[in-house]
């Protein structure tokens, strides 16, 4: 999820994470929790936590990494696989089934997760021969030399509610079943089939014991999905990002609680379970949502998590210090010799993938979308991290100080980025001016901003005007990579007074 086959993290994740807003206000002491919650008996809690201290062939304490490729400046596939090996990543998750990468992963001892893309789901669900062909082309050609251990069918399929997306909803579990049938026909028993979902699959998440799936998918999609995962002993793959609920209110919410290093303790009034970090709260809300549908024992896997290392001016907390802190603490929690699990599932092993290997400059949306990488696009480390979890915190070099953990208060403009292609800039200028609402009225001949006749100046004015008018509707300062934010007035930047 990242945004490789679905919407951006900001749009796909914020919807679900906003449900945690009130939980974090509780932690800040600014909101009193409701007095009546569903009460769970000790027997019920025992059912949830039982059977999660055992493991199987694919469960591993080694941290995995999401290998996204939405960038035009990334290292080759060969260099990337060699880097993953040097980082001692236990597994890698792909957003497709790229032949070159799967070939390079042969005999590397890295567990591999491949993906059926969203646009392949309906055809696979409709025809077993199509499913067989997909498995033949994308699994049998490389297996077992390449240690494919997971096939993910789709990516955050339930995050979009368009008519076209809803058609995919109905075919999701049938496609998963057909893939599983194909694997069994080849006597392949050590590849799990699942699908990664975002937190917006939940209607409520706070307190964790109140976790409930959305009513539009609960019966029609989630029950069949959980039945499939339970019967096949697979995992519920969840994309979970504590950054988003924290960044929704960084003044009132404890940053350390989101970064897995808090002394705060929150007790769920429905269960008495004690939480010391936001990640555990989010994961257990999924556990209790599954339990309400009759599936308390489906195991969890974190398909994506991480923290942005940079972002736009107004994206508080997106910096290297926080990213390193979160991911280091995550690795220690999930890859330690004694896994802690979650309060509802103490001691459970939770296979985890960090998002992402690289910063990816072709991802659209706000600035954070392009800044989740453990590595720079040139392959150098963004910050030091030991994916085995064995390195002590004191052994790391000091991190650069964080200067944006509080909301940005100043003025912002959206301007043309330096050095971009002028032909592309003209197209973007035309797009911005054609959106109406008087976006470019001041650029017409005779008006105050018409001169000087410069594509960069006109584009900067148009971008800022468009952004100001449509920002509340989700517009961002990106324009296909042609724009950037600034806290200086564009007229000063271009030498115009």
PDB file of N, CA and C in Angstrom, residues 364-446:
ATOM      1  N   UNK A 364       1.993   9.816  -6.409  1.00  0.00           N
ATOM      2  CA  UNK A 364       1.239  11.064  -6.375  1.00  0.00           C
ATOM      3  C   UNK A 364       0.740  11.338  -4.959  1.00  0.00           C
ATOM      4  N   UNK A 365       0.142  12.521  -4.776  1.00  0.00           N
ATOM      5  CA  UNK A 365      -0.411  12.869  -3.483  1.00  0.00           C
ATOM      6  C   UNK A 365       0.498  13.803  -2.707  1.00  0.00           C
ATOM      7  N   UNK A 366       0.239  13.974  -1.416  1.00  0.00           N
ATOM      8  CA  UNK A 366       1.059  14.866  -0.587  1.00  0.00           C
ATOM      9  C   UNK A 366       2.489  14.374  -0.482  1.00  0.00           C
ATOM     10  N   UNK A 367       3.360  15.247   0.036  1.00  0.00           N
ATOM     11  CA  UNK A 367       4.790  14.967   0.038  1.00  0.00           C
ATOM     12  C   UNK A 367       5.182  13.687   0.732  1.00  0.00           C
ATOM     13  N   UNK A 368       4.486  13.325   1.812  1.00  0.00           N
ATOM     14  CA  UNK A 368       4.854  12.105   2.521  1.00  0.00           C
ATOM     15  C   UNK A 368       4.760  10.871   1.639  1.00  0.00           C
ATOM     16  N   UNK A 369       3.890  10.893   0.640  1.00  0.00           N
ATOM     17  CA  UNK A 369       3.738   9.728  -0.236  1.00  0.00           C
ATOM     18  C   UNK A 369       5.059   9.308  -0.869  1.00  0.00           C
ATOM     19  N   UNK A 370       5.950  10.246  -1.065  1.00  0.00           N
ATOM     20  CA  UNK A 370       7.202   9.966  -1.763  1.00  0.00           C
ATOM     21  C   UNK A 370       8.390   9.778  -0.809  1.00  0.00           C
ATOM     22  N   UNK A 371       8.091   9.685   0.501  1.00  0.00           N
ATOM     23  CA  UNK A 371       9.201   9.686   1.462  1.00  0.00           C
ATOM     24  C   UNK A 371       8.990   8.674   2.591  1.00  0.00           C
ATOM     25  N   UNK A 372       8.902   7.408   2.245  1.00  0.00           N
ATOM     26  CA  UNK A 372       8.799   6.349   3.250  1.00  0.00           C
ATOM     27  C   UNK A 372      10.011   5.434   3.243  1.00  0.00           C
ATOM     28  N   UNK A 373      11.003   5.739   2.434  1.00  0.00           N
ATOM     29  CA  UNK A 373      12.084   4.796   2.191  1.00  0.00           C
ATOM     30  C   UNK A 373      13.064   4.628   3.344  1.00  0.00           C
ATOM     31  N   UNK A 374      13.544   3.389   3.496  1.00  0.00           N
ATOM     32  CA  UNK A 374      14.705   3.138   4.331  1.00  0.00           C
ATOM     33  C   UNK A 374      15.973   3.620   3.632  1.00  0.00           C
ATOM     34  N   UNK A 375      15.869   3.731   2.301  1.00  0.00           N
ATOM     35  CA  UNK A 375      17.017   4.122   1.489  1.00  0.00           C
ATOM     36  C   UNK A 375      16.668   5.309   0.602  1.00  0.00           C
ATOM     37  N   UNK A 376      17.692   6.107   0.296  1.00  0.00           N
ATOM     38  CA  UNK A 376      17.564   7.118  -0.752  1.00  0.00           C
ATOM     39  C   UNK A 376      17.484   6.415  -2.110  1.00  0.00           C
ATOM     40  N   UNK A 377      16.975   7.101  -3.137  1.00  0.00           N
ATOM     41  CA  UNK A 377      16.944   6.472  -4.462  1.00  0.00           C
ATOM     42  C   UNK A 377      18.309   6.041  -4.985  1.00  0.00           C
ATOM     43  N   UNK A 378      19.391   6.644  -4.489  1.00  0.00           N
ATOM     44  CA  UNK A 378      20.717   6.214  -4.949  1.00  0.00           C
ATOM     45  C   UNK A 378      21.226   4.990  -4.202  1.00  0.00           C
ATOM     46  N   UNK A 379      20.405   4.444  -3.299  1.00  0.00           N
ATOM     47  CA  UNK A 379      20.753   3.224  -2.609  1.00  0.00           C
ATOM     48  C   UNK A 379      21.430   3.416  -1.267  1.00  0.00           C
ATOM     49  N   UNK A 380      21.762   4.650  -0.900  1.00  0.00           N
ATOM     50  CA  UNK A 380      22.376   4.890   0.410  1.00  0.00           C
ATOM     51  C   UNK A 380      21.303   4.932   1.496  1.00  0.00           C
ATOM     52  N   UNK A 381      21.715   4.650   2.730  1.00  0.00           N
ATOM     53  CA  UNK A 381      20.774   4.557   3.839  1.00  0.00           C
ATOM     54  C   UNK A 381      20.217   5.928   4.214  1.00  0.00           C
ATOM     55  N   UNK A 382      18.926   5.980   4.464  1.00  0.00           N
ATOM     56  CA  UNK A 382      18.304   7.191   4.972  1.00  0.00           C
ATOM     57  C   UNK A 382      18.751   7.425   6.419  1.00  0.00           C
ATOM     58  N   UNK A 383      18.873   6.323   7.155  1.00  0.00           N
ATOM     59  CA  UNK A 383      19.355   6.324   8.539  1.00  0.00           C
ATOM     60  C   UNK A 383      19.769   4.898   8.862  1.00  0.00           C
ATOM     61  N   UNK A 384      20.517   4.711   9.899  1.00  0.00           N
ATOM     62  CA  UNK A 384      20.983   3.377  10.275  1.00  0.00           C
ATOM     63  C   UNK A 384      19.834   2.574  10.888  1.00  0.00           C
ATOM     64  N   UNK A 385      19.730   1.318  10.466  1.00  0.00           N
ATOM     65  CA  UNK A 385      18.734   0.426  11.050  1.00  0.00           C
ATOM     66  C   UNK A 385      19.204  -1.017  10.888  1.00  0.00           C
ATOM     67  N   UNK A 386      19.005  -1.801  11.931  1.00  0.00           N
ATOM     68  CA  UNK A 386      19.360  -3.218  11.918  1.00  0.00           C
ATOM     69  C   UNK A 386      18.064  -4.019  11.881  1.00  0.00           C
ATOM     70  N   UNK A 387      17.763  -4.640  10.763  1.00  0.00           N
ATOM     71  CA  UNK A 387      16.500  -5.353  10.607  1.00  0.00           C
ATOM     72  C   UNK A 387      16.438  -6.641  11.427  1.00  0.00           C
ATOM     73  N   UNK A 388      17.558  -7.052  12.010  1.00  0.00           N
ATOM     74  CA  UNK A 388      17.525  -8.238  12.862  1.00  0.00           C
ATOM     75  C   UNK A 388      17.075  -7.901  14.284  1.00  0.00           C
ATOM     76  N   UNK A 389      17.103  -6.616  14.625  1.00  0.00           N
ATOM     77  CA  UNK A 389      16.686  -6.195  15.956  1.00  0.00           C
ATOM     78  C   UNK A 389      17.719  -6.423  17.036  1.00  0.00           C
ATOM     79  N   UNK A 390      18.933  -6.776  16.672  1.00  0.00           N
ATOM     80  CA  UNK A 390      19.962  -7.107  17.666  1.00  0.00           C
ATOM     81  C   UNK A 390      20.816  -5.907  18.063  1.00  0.00           C
ATOM     82  N   UNK A 391      20.788  -4.860  17.284  1.00  0.00           N
ATOM     83  CA  UNK A 391      21.645  -3.709  17.569  1.00  0.00           C
ATOM     84  C   UNK A 391      21.052  -2.849  18.674  1.00  0.00           C
ATOM     85  N   UNK A 392      21.853  -2.500  19.653  1.00  0.00           N
ATOM     86  CA  UNK A 392      21.393  -1.673  20.759  1.00  0.00           C
ATOM     87  C   UNK A 392      21.204  -0.232  20.302  1.00  0.00           C
ATOM     88  N   UNK A 393      20.285   0.453  20.912  1.00  0.00           N
ATOM     89  CA  UNK A 393      20.004   1.848  20.548  1.00  0.00           C
ATOM     90  C   UNK A 393      21.244   2.718  20.696  1.00  0.00           C
ATOM     91  N   UNK A 394      22.052   2.425  21.695  1.00  0.00           N
ATOM     92  CA  UNK A 394      23.248   3.231  21.954  1.00  0.00           C
ATOM     93  C   UNK A 394      24.316   3.069  20.881  1.00  0.00           C
ATOM     94  N   UNK A 395      24.185   2.035  20.044  1.00  0.00           N
ATOM     95  CA  UNK A 395      25.179   1.793  18.997  1.00  0.00           C
ATOM     96  C   UNK A 395      24.921   2.586  17.729  1.00  0.00           C
ATOM     97  N   UNK A 396      23.775   3.232  17.645  1.00  0.00           N
ATOM     98  CA  UNK A 396      23.460   4.017  16.452  1.00  0.00           C
ATOM     99  C   UNK A 396      24.075   5.419  16.553  1.00  0.00           C
ATOM    100  N   UNK A 397      24.418   5.967  15.405  1.00  0.00           N
ATOM    101  CA  UNK A 397      24.893   7.349  15.362  1.00  0.00           C
ATOM    102  C   UNK A 397      23.744   8.302  15.678  1.00  0.00           C
ATOM    103  N   UNK A 398      24.040   9.491  16.201  1.00  0.00           N
ATOM    104  CA  UNK A 398      22.975  10.452  16.517  1.00  0.00           C
ATOM    105  C   UNK A 398      22.162  10.806  15.278  1.00  0.00           C
ATOM    106  N   UNK A 399      20.888  11.012  15.492  1.00  0.00           N
ATOM    107  CA  UNK A 399      19.987  11.376  14.396  1.00  0.00           C
ATOM    108  C   UNK A 399      19.861  12.895  14.293  1.00  0.00           C
ATOM    109  N   UNK A 400      19.560  13.399  13.100  1.00  0.00           N
ATOM    110  CA  UNK A 400      19.346  14.851  12.976  1.00  0.00           C
ATOM    111  C   UNK A 400      18.131  15.265  13.789  1.00  0.00           C
ATOM    112  N   UNK A 401      18.165  16.448  14.398  1.00  0.00           N
ATOM    113  CA  UNK A 401      17.027  16.878  15.220  1.00  0.00           C
ATOM    114  C   UNK A 401      15.771  17.059  14.380  1.00  0.00           C
ATOM    115  N   UNK A 402      14.631  16.855  15.018  1.00  0.00           N
ATOM    116  CA  UNK A 402      13.342  17.042  14.350  1.00  0.00           C
ATOM    117  C   UNK A 402      12.860  18.465  14.590  1.00  0.00           C
ATOM    118  N   UNK A 403      12.512  19.163  13.521  1.00  0.00           N
ATOM    119  CA  UNK A 403      12.084  20.560  13.635  1.00  0.00           C
ATOM    120  C   UNK A 403      10.613  20.766  13.276  1.00  0.00           C
ATOM    121  N   UNK A 404       9.916  19.702  12.929  1.00  0.00           N
ATOM    122  CA  UNK A 404       8.537  19.883  12.454  1.00  0.00           C
ATOM    123  C   UNK A 404       7.542  18.992  13.195  1.00  0.00           C
ATOM    124  N   UNK A 405       7.788  18.727  14.462  1.00  0.00           N
ATOM    125  CA  UNK A 405       6.849  17.894  15.215  1.00  0.00           C
ATOM    126  C   UNK A 405       5.599  18.656  15.643  1.00  0.00           C
ATOM    127  N   UNK A 406       5.606  19.962  15.499  1.00  0.00           N
ATOM    128  CA  UNK A 406       4.418  20.778  15.767  1.00  0.00           C
ATOM    129  C   UNK A 406       3.850  21.261  14.435  1.00  0.00           C
ATOM    130  N   UNK A 407       2.554  21.570  14.371  1.00  0.00           N
ATOM    131  CA  UNK A 407       1.953  22.026  13.116  1.00  0.00           C
ATOM    132  C   UNK A 407       2.606  23.301  12.596  1.00  0.00           C
ATOM    133  N   UNK A 408       2.735  23.386  11.293  1.00  0.00           N
ATOM    134  CA  UNK A 408       3.292  24.580  10.654  1.00  0.00           C
ATOM    135  C   UNK A 408       2.264  25.700  10.693  1.00  0.00           C
ATOM    136  N   UNK A 409       2.693  26.889  11.103  1.00  0.00           N
ATOM    137  CA  UNK A 409       1.765  28.007  11.301  1.00  0.00           C
ATOM    138  C   UNK A 409       1.842  29.075  10.208  1.00  0.00           C
ATOM    139  N   UNK A 410       2.885  29.052   9.391  1.00  0.00           N
ATOM    140  CA  UNK A 410       3.077  30.138   8.437  1.00  0.00           C
ATOM    141  C   UNK A 410       2.280  29.981   7.159  1.00  0.00           C
ATOM    142  N   UNK A 411       2.484  30.925   6.247  1.00  0.00           N
ATOM    143  CA  UNK A 411       1.830  30.895   4.942  1.00  0.00           C
ATOM    144  C   UNK A 411       2.586  29.968   4.003  1.00  0.00           C
ATOM    145  N   UNK A 412       1.865  29.392   3.057  1.00  0.00           N
ATOM    146  CA  UNK A 412       2.456  28.497   2.083  1.00  0.00           C
ATOM    147  C   UNK A 412       1.961  28.818   0.683  1.00  0.00           C
ATOM    148  N   UNK A 413       2.830  28.595  -0.294  1.00  0.00           N
ATOM    149  CA  UNK A 413       2.460  28.720  -1.693  1.00  0.00           C
ATOM    150  C   UNK A 413       2.901  27.472  -2.438  1.00  0.00           C
ATOM    151  N   UNK A 414       2.301  27.242  -3.584  1.00  0.00           N
ATOM    152  CA  UNK A 414       2.653  26.119  -4.452  1.00  0.00           C
ATOM    153  C   UNK A 414       3.233  26.683  -5.738  1.00  0.00           C
ATOM    154  N   UNK A 415       4.483  26.390  -6.032  1.00  0.00           N
ATOM    155  CA  UNK A 415       5.149  27.003  -7.170  1.00  0.00           C
ATOM    156  C   UNK A 415       5.721  25.946  -8.112  1.00  0.00           C
ATOM    157  N   UNK A 416       6.095  26.389  -9.285  1.00  0.00           N
ATOM    158  CA  UNK A 416       6.748  25.504 -10.252  1.00  0.00           C
ATOM    159  C   UNK A 416       8.111  25.096  -9.719  1.00  0.00           C
ATOM    160  N   UNK A 417       8.390  23.807  -9.771  1.00  0.00           N
ATOM    161  CA  UNK A 417       9.686  23.312  -9.310  1.00  0.00           C
ATOM    162  C   UNK A 417      10.774  23.741 -10.288  1.00  0.00           C
ATOM    163  N   UNK A 418      11.966  24.044  -9.809  1.00  0.00           N
ATOM    164  CA  UNK A 418      13.043  24.473 -10.710  1.00  0.00           C
ATOM    165  C   UNK A 418      13.504  23.350 -11.615  1.00  0.00           C
ATOM    166  N   UNK A 419      13.873  23.716 -12.842  1.00  0.00           N
ATOM    167  CA  UNK A 419      14.469  22.767 -13.764  1.00  0.00           C
ATOM    168  C   UNK A 419      13.531  21.793 -14.444  1.00  0.00           C
ATOM    169  N   UNK A 420      12.206  21.997 -14.313  1.00  0.00           N
ATOM    170  CA  UNK A 420      11.274  21.049 -14.923  1.00  0.00           C
ATOM    171  C   UNK A 420      11.094  21.365 -16.401  1.00  0.00           C
ATOM    172  N   UNK A 421      10.569  20.395 -17.133  1.00  0.00           N
ATOM    173  CA  UNK A 421      10.342  20.540 -18.569  1.00  0.00           C
ATOM    174  C   UNK A 421       9.271  21.594 -18.835  1.00  0.00           C
ATOM    175  N   UNK A 422       9.582  22.595 -19.660  1.00  0.00           N
ATOM    176  CA  UNK A 422       8.663  23.708 -19.889  1.00  0.00           C
ATOM    177  C   UNK A 422       7.410  23.276 -20.645  1.00  0.00           C
ATOM    178  N   UNK A 423       7.541  22.303 -21.521  1.00  0.00           N
ATOM    179  CA  UNK A 423       6.368  21.815 -22.244  1.00  0.00           C
ATOM    180  C   UNK A 423       5.386  21.162 -21.282  1.00  0.00           C
ATOM    181  N   UNK A 424       5.916  20.339 -20.381  1.00  0.00           N
ATOM    182  CA  UNK A 424       5.056  19.716 -19.376  1.00  0.00           C
ATOM    183  C   UNK A 424       4.479  20.773 -18.435  1.00  0.00           C
ATOM    184  N   UNK A 425       5.270  21.794 -18.129  1.00  0.00           N
ATOM    185  CA  UNK A 425       4.803  22.862 -17.239  1.00  0.00           C
ATOM    186  C   UNK A 425       3.650  23.624 -17.880  1.00  0.00           C
ATOM    187  N   UNK A 426       3.731  23.846 -19.175  1.00  0.00           N
ATOM    188  CA  UNK A 426       2.641  24.525 -19.876  1.00  0.00           C
ATOM    189  C   UNK A 426       1.356  23.706 -19.828  1.00  0.00           C
ATOM    190  N   UNK A 427       1.473  22.400 -19.966  1.00  0.00           N
ATOM    191  CA  UNK A 427       0.292  21.541 -19.886  1.00  0.00           C
ATOM    192  C   UNK A 427      -0.334  21.629 -18.498  1.00  0.00           C
ATOM    193  N   UNK A 428       0.512  21.610 -17.465  1.00  0.00           N
ATOM    194  CA  UNK A 428       0.003  21.698 -16.101  1.00  0.00           C
ATOM    195  C   UNK A 428      -0.639  23.053 -15.845  1.00  0.00           C
ATOM    196  N   UNK A 429      -0.051  24.109 -16.409  1.00  0.00           N
ATOM    197  CA  UNK A 429      -0.626  25.447 -16.294  1.00  0.00           C
ATOM    198  C   UNK A 429      -2.009  25.484 -16.923  1.00  0.00           C
ATOM    199  N   UNK A 430      -2.141  24.899 -18.096  1.00  0.00           N
ATOM    200  CA  UNK A 430      -3.438  24.857 -18.776  1.00  0.00           C
ATOM    201  C   UNK A 430      -4.457  24.084 -17.955  1.00  0.00           C
ATOM    202  N   UNK A 431      -4.032  22.965 -17.377  1.00  0.00           N
ATOM    203  CA  UNK A 431      -4.939  22.177 -16.533  1.00  0.00           C
ATOM    204  C   UNK A 431      -5.438  23.001 -15.360  1.00  0.00           C
ATOM    205  N   UNK A 432      -4.514  23.663 -14.643  1.00  0.00           N
ATOM    206  CA  UNK A 432      -4.902  24.433 -13.462  1.00  0.00           C
ATOM    207  C   UNK A 432      -5.861  25.558 -13.817  1.00  0.00           C
ATOM    208  N   UNK A 433      -5.599  26.210 -14.941  1.00  0.00           N
ATOM    209  CA  UNK A 433      -6.429  27.360 -15.330  1.00  0.00           C
ATOM    210  C   UNK A 433      -7.794  26.934 -15.870  1.00  0.00           C
ATOM    211  N   UNK A 434      -7.921  25.698 -16.308  1.00  0.00           N
ATOM    212  CA  UNK A 434      -9.189  25.226 -16.877  1.00  0.00           C
ATOM    213  C   UNK A 434     -10.147  24.666 -15.841  1.00  0.00           C
ATOM    214  N   UNK A 435      -9.756  24.722 -14.560  1.00  0.00           N
ATOM    215  CA  UNK A 435     -10.609  24.145 -13.526  1.00  0.00           C
ATOM    216  C   UNK A 435     -11.687  25.108 -13.033  1.00  0.00           C
ATOM    217  N   UNK A 436     -11.679  26.331 -13.524  1.00  0.00           N
ATOM    218  CA  UNK A 436     -12.746  27.268 -13.161  1.00  0.00           C
ATOM    219  C   UNK A 436     -12.523  27.933 -11.823  1.00  0.00           C
ATOM    220  N   UNK A 437     -13.603  28.507 -11.290  1.00  0.00           N
ATOM    221  CA  UNK A 437     -13.558  29.221 -10.000  1.00  0.00           C
ATOM    222  C   UNK A 437     -12.583  30.392 -10.012  1.00  0.00           C
ATOM    223  N   UNK A 438     -12.323  30.958 -11.181  1.00  0.00           N
ATOM    224  CA  UNK A 438     -11.461  32.129 -11.272  1.00  0.00           C
ATOM    225  C   UNK A 438     -10.013  31.861 -10.950  1.00  0.00           C
ATOM    226  N   UNK A 439      -9.578  30.615 -11.128  1.00  0.00           N
ATOM    227  CA  UNK A 439      -8.217  30.243 -10.744  1.00  0.00           C
ATOM    228  C   UNK A 439      -7.169  31.143 -11.383  1.00  0.00           C
ATOM    229  N   UNK A 440      -7.339  31.465 -12.661  1.00  0.00           N
ATOM    230  CA  UNK A 440      -6.297  32.206 -13.373  1.00  0.00           C
ATOM    231  C   UNK A 440      -6.783  33.553 -13.908  1.00  0.00           C
ATOM    232  N   UNK A 441      -7.835  34.113 -13.335  1.00  0.00           N
ATOM    233  CA  UNK A 441      -8.368  35.384 -13.819  1.00  0.00           C
ATOM    234  C   UNK A 441      -7.313  36.484 -13.806  1.00  0.00           C
ATOM    235  N   UNK A 442      -6.448  36.496 -12.796  1.00  0.00           N
ATOM    236  CA  UNK A 442      -5.447  37.563 -12.683  1.00  0.00           C
ATOM    237  C   UNK A 442      -4.305  37.421 -13.678  1.00  0.00           C
ATOM    238  N   UNK A 443      -4.289  36.315 -14.447  1.00  0.00           N
ATOM    239  CA  UNK A 443      -3.231  36.111 -15.438  1.00  0.00           C
ATOM    240  C   UNK A 443      -3.652  36.546 -16.843  1.00  0.00           C
ATOM    241  N   UNK A 444      -4.881  37.005 -17.006  1.00  0.00           N
ATOM    242  CA  UNK A 444      -5.336  37.443 -18.327  1.00  0.00           C
ATOM    243  C   UNK A 444      -4.709  38.784 -18.677  1.00  0.00           C
ATOM    244  N   UNK A 445      -4.541  39.060 -19.978  1.00  0.00           N
ATOM    245  CA  UNK A 445      -3.905  40.318 -20.395  1.00  0.00           C
ATOM    246  C   UNK A 445      -4.572  41.534 -19.756  1.00  0.00           C
ATOM    247  N   UNK A 446      -3.712  42.413 -19.253  1.00  0.00           N
ATOM    248  CA  UNK A 446      -4.206  43.631 -18.623  1.00  0.00           C
ATOM    249  C   UNK A 446      -4.436  43.513 -17.138  1.00  0.00           C
TER     250      UNK A 446
END
